[in-house]
Amino acid sequence: MLFVPANRPDLAAKAPRSGPDLVVLDLEDAVPPQEKDAARAGLPEAVAAVSGSGTPVAVRVNPVGSAWFDDDGRALSTGIAAVVVPKLDSAAAATRALELGVAVVAGIETVRGVATAQQWLTSGLAACYFGAEDYVADLGGVRTPGNAEVATARALVGMAARLAGVPALDMVTLDFADDDRYLREAAEARALGYAGKLCIHPAQVALAHEAFTPSAEEVDRARRLLAAYDEAVAAGRATLAFEGEMVDEVVAKRARAVLSQAAR
Amino acid sequence: MLFVPANRPDLAAKAPRSGPDLVVLDLEDAVPPQEKDAARAGLPEAVAAVSGSGTPVAVRVNPVGSAWFDDDGRALSTGIAAVVVPKLDSAAAATRALELGVAVVAGIETVRGVATAQQWLTSGLAACYFGAEDYVADLGGVRTPGNAEVATARALVGMAARLAGVPALDMVTLDFADDDRYLREAAEARALGYAGKLCIHPAQVALAHEAFTPSAEEVDRARRLLAAYDEAVAAGRATLAFEGEMVDEVVAKRARAVLSQAAR
Amino acid sequence: MLFVPANRPDLAAKAPRSGPDLVVLDLEDAVPPQEKDAARAGLPEAVAAVSGSGTPVAVRVNPVGSAWFDDDGRALSTGIAAVVVPKLDSAAAATRALELGVAVVAGIETVRGVATAQQWLTSGLAACYFGAEDYVADLGGVRTPGNAEVATARALVGMAARLAGVPALDMVTLDFADDDRYLREAAEARALGYAGKLCIHPAQVALAHEAFTPSAEEVDRARRLLAAYDEAVAAGRATLAFEGEMVDEVVAKRARAVLSQAAR
């Protein structure tokens, strides 16, 4: 998911080139208050600029309950694949978001949102993301490169997403030139069950694809492990030592997941 | 918040010199059972010794439900700014604490307290602290310098405090000579949204003030960031690259929080 | 708790030699589907092989609701000390497990299990374990050597176990030749309040005993600390500086716990 300010049709037109799964035209934090009207008016053109290239496009509206939400909802163009609704924090807010009538990606990025997500994420939402920048601003905390201050919240969002059966996307990395950080965070997120990671710069899209696709080494190891496991099972055993590690059905299950992910 | 044993009027009299925001005369763990009566009898004198210097003073009573709680409550002197009630772990206990008739600082330092804090911290309490030493004793665990064993509980208390709208204070650092550890833990706590950190030694007070006050570098960066952001907004844009980082409204919001904290 | 495939009577007979507290004959992940019947038929012999040596023995059945659970329950031998029920995730499943009529060790190893354990772990279960391999498979995540992806879940299980008053056992270490990893994870688990750690290889049993028994240094320090504390208390004070650390009643309480654990 690559974010582009909704009032920057020039950037929207170029966004598909980096190969994102979805381009998000942002009406919220990327657009100043006095530009919200103009950005809404420009949505059909921006949507067309993206979708003309074959890339699905979504719009991020302002939060439910904000002064802009209703106008944003009325301005949604036909042709969008989803609406991204930030700072969702209650069942009531999720209901309002779903009334927009298009697939909803929920932003979980407030303390209340994280604390209550398990209660409302099951209500029909299509996906969710964890927004670390807003979460820490709401918490009154400080963002640090080690991300310790969001570790618990990030894990809780991954759990809530799994319980709701919706894919979760990891927080943005604001240091857009720091590829190592992006890749490290993406690996952490994948380990926590996240399905992808937000991008706020075109250069991050390739990193996201790389990080959430099993590597050749992972695929190779999974294949060899499953071959050894299947052979053991055929011989009546479901445990074996494989390259120094005890393998049983659950380890085999995770290896199958790697192959299935690689085949997508 | 600097803790002093309630039965040590000599230490109480000296406590204000280190510049704490609040001196807490401790009737709980710092006073042996056979000394509780004498400590209560000495409270008016100890309170006067602290407040005479202009520093607010509080009393930590024994836990709700302990053999000493009722007597502690009756012994509370006039002139105290707050009562600190340790090991709060239920709405019923919070209600008992509030009946003491003075502002209550809640100790969240049992597994039940951490697990239920979101349910009762909103009930009118003035502040709370996370007590790692008691938490780990209750858990049956082991305290380690890395604090991994309290990471989740500490984060959950920070979240509960934010949801309740009360300031949270971080755990004590028992190694009173280890300034680096105190400062490291204080920085972690500030990142997690904590507003301060308990002190059990006068030398820790200056460290707490230092750690919870934005540094000159932070203030300077926040000013420059906001200047650049405001300029961009005036030009119709709410995103910009600032020193290698993507900035939008939420990053600006955190920069404003730094300036507001520095101005206190 | 040392796991042995239930269809490997040869391994079961040898399992007591490593000195485990409990040998678990595994009908679940260690036995392939086509071998479940034969493994059940062999249970009485395998149970006798273990218990003949004086070591308590348990059986891990397949999960409540699986195609094998009812047959597993009917096949439970007399002479077993407990039944291990994997992937428990609801009060209803816990009730079914308890109907087996023998002490139940609950496997908490799904996202739902971790998220709901506080609600049903109090229902009469004898112990529980955190299963990281299954948890991460269920989460759709990746297992890493640093275990960051299970940190929150592992802490939550430790909290739930404490609230329920049941001992918790830590996840397996699949790298059975990596003693350092086993010991590191065991120390982390002990700090989190866990009472022990699962073993999937006989060589891990001695490591578990070592890791969950206070070391001579710990015992010695606890003794000296308590001597100094008791002397201070006799003199009317419950706080003192001991080897650079501030000690009060709660620190003394943890020292007493070390001595009590060492005396077992």
CSV table of N, CA, C and O in Angstrom, one decimal, chain A residues 108-197:
chain,number,residue,atom,x,y,z
A,108,ILE,N,-5.5,1.2,12.8
A,108,ILE,CA,-5.5,1.0,14.2
A,108,ILE,C,-4.3,1.7,14.7
A,108,ILE,O,-3.2,1.3,14.5
A,109,GLU,N,-4.5,2.9,15.3
A,109,GLU,CA,-3.4,3.8,15.5
A,109,GLU,C,-3.7,4.8,16.7
A,109,GLU,O,-3.1,5.9,16.7
A,110,THR,N,-4.6,4.3,17.6
A,110,THR,CA,-4.8,5.1,18.8
A,110,THR,C,-4.7,4.0,19.9
A,110,THR,O,-4.8,2.8,19.7
A,111,VAL,N,-4.5,4.5,21.1
A,111,VAL,CA,-4.5,3.6,22.3
A,111,VAL,C,-5.8,2.9,22.4
A,111,VAL,O,-5.9,1.6,22.6
A,112,ARG,N,-6.9,3.6,22.2
A,112,ARG,CA,-8.2,3.0,22.3
A,112,ARG,C,-8.4,2.0,21.2
A,112,ARG,O,-9.0,0.9,21.4
A,113,GLY,N,-7.9,2.3,20.0
A,113,GLY,CA,-8.1,1.4,18.9
A,113,GLY,C,-7.3,0.1,19.1
A,113,GLY,O,-7.9,-1.0,18.9
A,114,VAL,N,-6.1,0.2,19.6
A,114,VAL,CA,-5.4,-1.0,19.9
A,114,VAL,C,-6.0,-1.8,21.0
A,114,VAL,O,-6.2,-3.1,21.0
A,115,ALA,N,-6.5,-1.1,22.1
A,115,ALA,CA,-7.1,-1.8,23.2
A,115,ALA,C,-8.4,-2.5,22.9
A,115,ALA,O,-8.8,-3.4,23.6
A,116,THR,N,-9.1,-2.0,21.9
A,116,THR,CA,-10.4,-2.5,21.6
A,116,THR,C,-10.6,-3.3,20.3
A,116,THR,O,-11.6,-3.8,20.0
A,117,ALA,N,-9.5,-3.4,19.5
A,117,ALA,CA,-9.6,-3.9,18.2
A,117,ALA,C,-10.2,-5.3,18.1
A,117,ALA,O,-10.9,-5.6,17.2
A,118,GLN,N,-9.9,-6.1,19.1
A,118,GLN,CA,-10.4,-7.5,19.1
A,118,GLN,C,-12.0,-7.5,19.1
A,118,GLN,O,-12.6,-8.4,18.7
A,119,GLN,N,-12.5,-6.4,19.6
A,119,GLN,CA,-14.0,-6.4,19.7
A,119,GLN,C,-14.7,-6.0,18.4
A,119,GLN,O,-15.9,-6.3,18.3
A,120,TRP,N,-14.1,-5.2,17.6
A,120,TRP,CA,-14.8,-4.8,16.4
A,120,TRP,C,-14.1,-5.1,15.1
A,120,TRP,O,-14.7,-4.9,14.0
A,121,LEU,N,-12.9,-5.7,15.1
A,121,LEU,CA,-12.2,-5.9,13.8
A,121,LEU,C,-12.9,-7.0,13.0
A,121,LEU,O,-12.7,-7.2,11.8
A,122,THR,N,-13.7,-7.8,13.7
A,122,THR,CA,-14.4,-8.9,13.0
A,122,THR,C,-15.7,-8.5,12.3
A,122,THR,O,-16.4,-9.3,11.7
A,123,SER,N,-16.0,-7.2,12.4
A,123,SER,CA,-17.3,-6.7,11.9
A,123,SER,C,-17.4,-6.6,10.4
A,123,SER,O,-18.4,-6.1,9.9
A,124,GLY,N,-16.5,-7.1,9.6
A,124,GLY,CA,-16.6,-7.0,8.2
A,124,GLY,C,-15.6,-6.2,7.5
A,124,GLY,O,-15.7,-5.9,6.3
A,125,LEU,N,-14.6,-5.8,8.2
A,125,LEU,CA,-13.5,-5.0,7.6
A,125,LEU,C,-12.6,-5.9,6.7
A,125,LEU,O,-12.5,-7.1,6.9
A,126,ALA,N,-12.0,-5.2,5.7
A,126,ALA,CA,-11.3,-6.0,4.7
A,126,ALA,C,-9.8,-6.2,5.1
A,126,ALA,O,-9.2,-7.2,4.7
A,127,ALA,N,-9.2,-5.3,5.8
A,127,ALA,CA,-7.8,-5.4,6.2
A,127,ALA,C,-7.6,-4.3,7.3
A,127,ALA,O,-8.5,-3.6,7.6
A,128,CYS,N,-6.4,-4.3,7.9
A,128,CYS,CA,-6.1,-3.2,8.9
A,128,CYS,C,-4.7,-2.9,8.8
A,128,CYS,O,-3.9,-3.7,8.2
A,129,TYR,N,-4.3,-1.8,9.3
A,129,TYR,CA,-2.9,-1.5,9.5
A,129,TYR,C,-2.6,-0.9,10.9
A,129,TYR,O,-3.5,-0.4,11.5
A,130,PHE,N,-1.4,-1.1,11.3
A,130,PHE,CA,-1.0,-0.6,12.6
A,130,PHE,C,-0.2,0.7,12.3
A,130,PHE,O,0.8,0.7,11.6
A,131,GLY,N,-0.7,1.8,12.9
A,131,GLY,CA,-0.1,3.1,12.7
A,131,GLY,C,0.7,3.6,13.9
A,131,GLY,O,0.2,4.1,14.8
A,132,ALA,N,2.0,3.3,13.8
A,132,ALA,CA,2.9,3.6,15.0
A,132,ALA,C,3.0,5.1,15.3
A,132,ALA,O,3.1,5.5,16.4
A,133,GLU,N,3.1,5.9,14.2
A,133,GLU,CA,3.3,7.3,14.5
A,133,GLU,C,2.1,8.0,15.2
A,133,GLU,O,2.3,8.7,16.2
A,134,ASP,N,0.9,7.6,14.8
A,134,ASP,CA,-0.3,8.2,15.5
A,134,ASP,C,-0.4,7.5,16.9
A,134,ASP,O,-0.8,8.2,17.8
A,135,TYR,N,-0.1,6.2,16.9
A,135,TYR,CA,-0.3,5.6,18.2
A,135,TYR,C,0.6,6.2,19.3
A,135,TYR,O,0.1,6.5,20.4
A,136,VAL,N,1.8,6.5,19.0
A,136,VAL,CA,2.7,7.1,19.9
A,136,VAL,C,2.4,8.5,20.2
A,136,VAL,O,2.5,9.0,21.4
A,137,ALA,N,1.9,9.2,19.2
A,137,ALA,CA,1.4,10.6,19.5
A,137,ALA,C,0.2,10.6,20.4
A,137,ALA,O,0.2,11.4,21.4
A,138,ASP,N,-0.7,9.6,20.3
A,138,ASP,CA,-1.8,9.5,21.1
A,138,ASP,C,-1.4,9.1,22.6
A,138,ASP,O,-1.9,9.6,23.6
A,139,LEU,N,-0.4,8.2,22.6
A,139,LEU,CA,0.1,7.7,23.9
A,139,LEU,C,0.8,8.8,24.7
A,139,LEU,O,1.0,8.7,25.9
A,140,GLY,N,1.3,9.8,24.0
A,140,GLY,CA,2.1,10.9,24.6
A,140,GLY,C,3.5,10.4,24.8
A,140,GLY,O,4.2,10.8,25.7
A,141,GLY,N,4.0,9.4,23.9
A,141,GLY,CA,5.3,8.9,24.1
A,141,GLY,C,6.3,9.4,23.1
A,141,GLY,O,6.1,10.5,22.5
A,142,VAL,N,7.3,8.7,22.8
A,142,VAL,CA,8.4,9.1,21.9
A,142,VAL,C,8.7,8.0,21.0
A,142,VAL,O,8.8,6.8,21.4
A,143,ARG,N,8.8,8.3,19.7
A,143,ARG,CA,9.2,7.2,18.7
A,143,ARG,C,10.7,7.0,18.8
A,143,ARG,O,11.5,8.0,18.8
A,144,THR,N,11.2,5.8,18.8
A,144,THR,CA,12.6,5.5,18.8
A,144,THR,C,12.9,4.5,17.7
A,144,THR,O,12.0,3.7,17.3
A,145,PRO,N,14.1,4.4,17.3
A,145,PRO,CA,14.5,3.5,16.2
A,145,PRO,C,14.3,2.0,16.6
A,145,PRO,O,14.0,1.2,15.7
A,146,GLY,N,14.4,1.7,17.8
A,146,GLY,CA,14.3,0.3,18.3
A,146,GLY,C,12.8,-0.2,18.3
A,146,GLY,O,12.6,-1.4,18.4
A,147,ASN,N,11.9,0.8,18.3
A,147,ASN,CA,10.5,0.5,18.3
A,147,ASN,C,10.0,-0.3,19.6
A,147,ASN,O,8.8,-0.8,19.6
A,148,ALA,N,10.7,-0.2,20.7
A,148,ALA,CA,10.3,-0.9,21.9
A,148,ALA,C,9.0,-0.3,22.4
A,148,ALA,O,8.1,-1.0,22.9
A,149,GLU,N,8.8,1.0,22.1
A,149,GLU,CA,7.6,1.6,22.6
A,149,GLU,C,6.3,1.2,21.9
A,149,GLU,O,5.2,1.4,22.4
A,150,VAL,N,6.4,0.5,20.8
A,150,VAL,CA,5.2,0.0,20.1
A,150,VAL,C,5.2,-1.5,20.1
A,150,VAL,O,4.3,-2.1,19.4
A,151,ALA,N,6.1,-2.2,20.7
A,151,ALA,CA,6.2,-3.7,20.6
A,151,ALA,C,4.9,-4.4,21.0
A,151,ALA,O,4.4,-5.3,20.3
A,152,THR,N,4.4,-4.0,22.2
A,152,THR,CA,3.2,-4.7,22.7
A,152,THR,C,2.0,-4.3,21.8
A,152,THR,O,1.2,-5.2,21.4
A,153,ALA,N,1.8,-3.1,21.4
A,153,ALA,CA,0.7,-2.7,20.6
A,153,ALA,C,0.7,-3.4,19.2
A,153,ALA,O,-0.3,-3.9,18.7
A,154,ARG,N,1.9,-3.4,18.7
A,154,ARG,CA,2.1,-4.1,17.3
A,154,ARG,C,1.7,-5.5,17.4
A,154,ARG,O,1.1,-6.1,16.5
A,155,ALA,N,2.1,-6.2,18.5
A,155,ALA,CA,1.8,-7.6,18.7
A,155,ALA,C,0.3,-7.8,18.9
A,155,ALA,O,-0.3,-8.7,18.3
A,156,LEU,N,-0.3,-6.9,19.6
A,156,LEU,CA,-1.7,-7.0,19.9
A,156,LEU,C,-2.5,-6.8,18.6
A,156,LEU,O,-3.6,-7.5,18.4
A,157,VAL,N,-2.1,-5.9,17.8
A,157,VAL,CA,-2.8,-5.7,16.5
A,157,VAL,C,-2.7,-7.0,15.6
A,157,VAL,O,-3.6,-7.4,15.0
A,158,GLY,N,-1.5,-7.6,15.6
A,158,GLY,CA,-1.3,-8.8,14.8
A,158,GLY,C,-2.2,-9.9,15.3
A,158,GLY,O,-2.8,-10.6,14.5
A,159,MET,N,-2.4,-10.0,16.6
A,159,MET,CA,-3.3,-11.0,17.2
A,159,MET,C,-4.7,-10.7,16.8
A,159,MET,O,-5.5,-11.6,16.5
A,160,ALA,N,-5.1,-9.4,17.0
A,160,ALA,CA,-6.5,-9.1,16.7
A,160,ALA,C,-6.8,-9.4,15.2
A,160,ALA,O,-7.9,-9.8,14.9
A,161,ALA,N,-5.9,-9.1,14.3
A,161,ALA,CA,-6.1,-9.3,12.9
A,161,ALA,C,-6.3,-10.8,12.6
A,161,ALA,O,-7.2,-11.2,11.9
A,162,ARG,N,-5.5,-11.6,13.3
A,162,ARG,CA,-5.6,-13.1,13.1
A,162,ARG,C,-7.0,-13.6,13.6
A,162,ARG,O,-7.6,-14.4,12.9
A,163,LEU,N,-7.4,-13.0,14.7
A,163,LEU,CA,-8.7,-13.5,15.3
A,163,LEU,C,-9.8,-13.1,14.4
A,163,LEU,O,-10.8,-13.8,14.3
A,164,ALA,N,-9.7,-11.9,13.7
A,164,ALA,CA,-10.7,-11.4,12.9
A,164,ALA,C,-10.6,-12.0,11.5
A,164,ALA,O,-11.5,-11.9,10.6
A,165,GLY,N,-9.5,-12.6,11.2
A,165,GLY,CA,-9.3,-13.2,9.8
A,165,GLY,C,-9.0,-12.2,8.8
A,165,GLY,O,-9.3,-12.4,7.6
A,166,VAL,N,-8.5,-11.0,9.1
A,166,VAL,CA,-8.1,-10.0,8.1
A,166,VAL,C,-6.6,-9.8,8.1
A,166,VAL,O,-5.9,-9.9,9.1
A,167,PRO,N,-6.1,-9.5,6.9
A,167,PRO,CA,-4.6,-9.2,6.8
A,167,PRO,C,-4.3,-7.9,7.6
A,167,PRO,O,-5.1,-7.0,7.5
A,168,ALA,N,-3.1,-7.9,8.2
A,168,ALA,CA,-2.6,-6.7,8.9
A,168,ALA,C,-1.4,-6.2,8.1
A,168,ALA,O,-0.6,-7.0,7.7
A,169,LEU,N,-1.3,-4.9,8.1
A,169,LEU,CA,-0.2,-4.2,7.4
A,169,LEU,C,0.6,-3.4,8.5
A,169,LEU,O,0.0,-2.8,9.4
A,170,ASP,N,1.9,-3.5,8.4
A,170,ASP,CA,2.8,-2.9,9.4
A,170,ASP,C,2.9,-1.4,9.2
A,170,ASP,O,2.7,-0.9,8.1
A,171,MET,N,3.3,-0.7,10.2
A,171,MET,CA,3.5,0.7,10.3
A,171,MET,C,4.4,1.3,9.2
A,171,MET,O,5.2,0.5,8.6
A,172,VAL,N,4.4,2.6,8.9
A,172,VAL,CA,5.3,3.2,8.0
A,172,VAL,C,6.7,3.3,8.6
A,172,VAL,O,6.8,3.2,9.8
A,173,THR,N,7.6,3.5,7.7
A,173,THR,CA,9.0,3.8,8.1
A,173,THR,C,9.3,5.2,7.5
A,173,THR,O,9.4,5.4,6.3
A,174,LEU,N,9.4,6.2,8.4
A,174,LEU,CA,9.5,7.6,7.9
A,174,LEU,C,10.8,7.9,7.3
A,174,LEU,O,10.9,8.7,6.4
A,175,ASP,N,11.9,7.2,7.8
A,175,ASP,CA,13.2,7.4,7.2
A,175,ASP,C,13.3,6.7,5.9
A,175,ASP,O,13.7,5.6,5.8
A,176,PHE,N,12.8,7.4,4.9
A,176,PHE,CA,12.6,6.7,3.6
A,176,PHE,C,13.8,6.3,2.9
A,176,PHE,O,13.8,5.5,1.9
A,177,ALA,N,15.0,6.8,3.3
A,177,ALA,CA,16.2,6.4,2.7
A,177,ALA,C,16.9,5.3,3.5
A,177,ALA,O,18.0,4.8,3.0
A,178,ASP,N,16.3,4.9,4.6
A,178,ASP,CA,17.0,3.8,5.4
A,178,ASP,C,16.4,2.5,5.1
A,178,ASP,O,15.5,1.9,5.7
A,179,ASP,N,17.0,1.9,4.0
A,179,ASP,CA,16.5,0.6,3.5
A,179,ASP,C,16.6,-0.5,4.6
A,179,ASP,O,15.8,-1.4,4.8
A,180,ASP,N,17.7,-0.5,5.3
A,180,ASP,CA,18.0,-1.5,6.4
A,180,ASP,C,16.9,-1.5,7.4
A,180,ASP,O,16.4,-2.5,7.8
A,181,ARG,N,16.5,-0.3,7.8
A,181,ARG,CA,15.5,-0.2,8.8
A,181,ARG,C,14.2,-0.7,8.3
A,181,ARG,O,13.4,-1.5,8.9
A,182,TYR,N,13.8,-0.3,7.0
A,182,TYR,CA,12.6,-0.8,6.5
A,182,TYR,C,12.6,-2.3,6.4
A,182,TYR,O,11.6,-3.0,6.8
A,183,LEU,N,13.7,-2.9,6.0
A,183,LEU,CA,13.7,-4.4,5.8
A,183,LEU,C,13.7,-5.1,7.2
A,183,LEU,O,13.1,-6.1,7.4
A,184,ARG,N,14.4,-4.5,8.2
A,184,ARG,CA,14.4,-5.1,9.5
A,184,ARG,C,13.0,-5.0,10.1
A,184,ARG,O,12.5,-6.0,10.6
A,185,GLU,N,12.3,-3.9,9.9
A,185,GLU,CA,11.0,-3.8,10.5
A,185,GLU,C,10.0,-4.7,9.7
A,185,GLU,O,9.1,-5.3,10.3
A,186,ALA,N,10.2,-4.8,8.4
A,186,ALA,CA,9.3,-5.7,7.7
A,186,ALA,C,9.5,-7.2,8.1
A,186,ALA,O,8.5,-7.9,8.2
A,187,ALA,N,10.8,-7.6,8.4
A,187,ALA,CA,11.0,-8.9,8.8
A,187,ALA,C,10.4,-9.2,10.2
A,187,ALA,O,9.7,-10.2,10.4
A,188,GLU,N,10.5,-8.2,11.1
A,188,GLU,CA,9.8,-8.3,12.4
A,188,GLU,C,8.3,-8.4,12.2
A,188,GLU,O,7.6,-9.2,12.9
A,189,ALA,N,7.8,-7.6,11.3
A,189,ALA,CA,6.3,-7.6,11.1
A,189,ALA,C,5.8,-9.0,10.5
A,189,ALA,O,4.8,-9.5,10.9
A,190,ARG,N,6.6,-9.5,9.6
A,190,ARG,CA,6.2,-10.8,9.0
A,190,ARG,C,6.3,-11.8,10.1
A,190,ARG,O,5.4,-12.7,10.1
A,191,ALA,N,7.3,-11.8,11.0
A,191,ALA,CA,7.3,-12.8,12.0
A,191,ALA,C,6.1,-12.7,12.9
A,191,ALA,O,5.6,-13.7,13.5
A,192,LEU,N,5.6,-11.4,13.1
A,192,LEU,CA,4.4,-11.2,13.9
A,192,LEU,C,3.1,-11.5,13.2
A,192,LEU,O,2.0,-11.2,13.8
A,193,GLY,N,3.2,-12.0,12.0
A,193,GLY,CA,2.0,-12.4,11.3
A,193,GLY,C,1.4,-11.4,10.3
A,193,GLY,O,0.4,-11.6,9.7
A,194,TYR,N,2.1,-10.2,10.2
A,194,TYR,CA,1.7,-9.2,9.3
A,194,TYR,C,1.8,-9.7,7.9
A,194,TYR,O,2.8,-10.4,7.5
A,195,ALA,N,0.9,-9.2,7.0
A,195,ALA,CA,0.9,-9.6,5.6
A,195,ALA,C,1.7,-8.6,4.7
A,195,ALA,O,1.9,-8.9,3.5
A,196,GLY,N,2.0,-7.4,5.2
A,196,GLY,CA,2.6,-6.4,4.4
A,196,GLY,C,3.0,-5.2,5.2
A,196,GLY,O,2.9,-5.3,6.5
A,197,LYS,N,3.4,-4.2,4.6
A,197,LYS,CA,3.9,-3.0,5.3
A,197,LYS,C,3.6,-1.8,4.5
A,197,LYS,O,3.8,-1.8,3.3
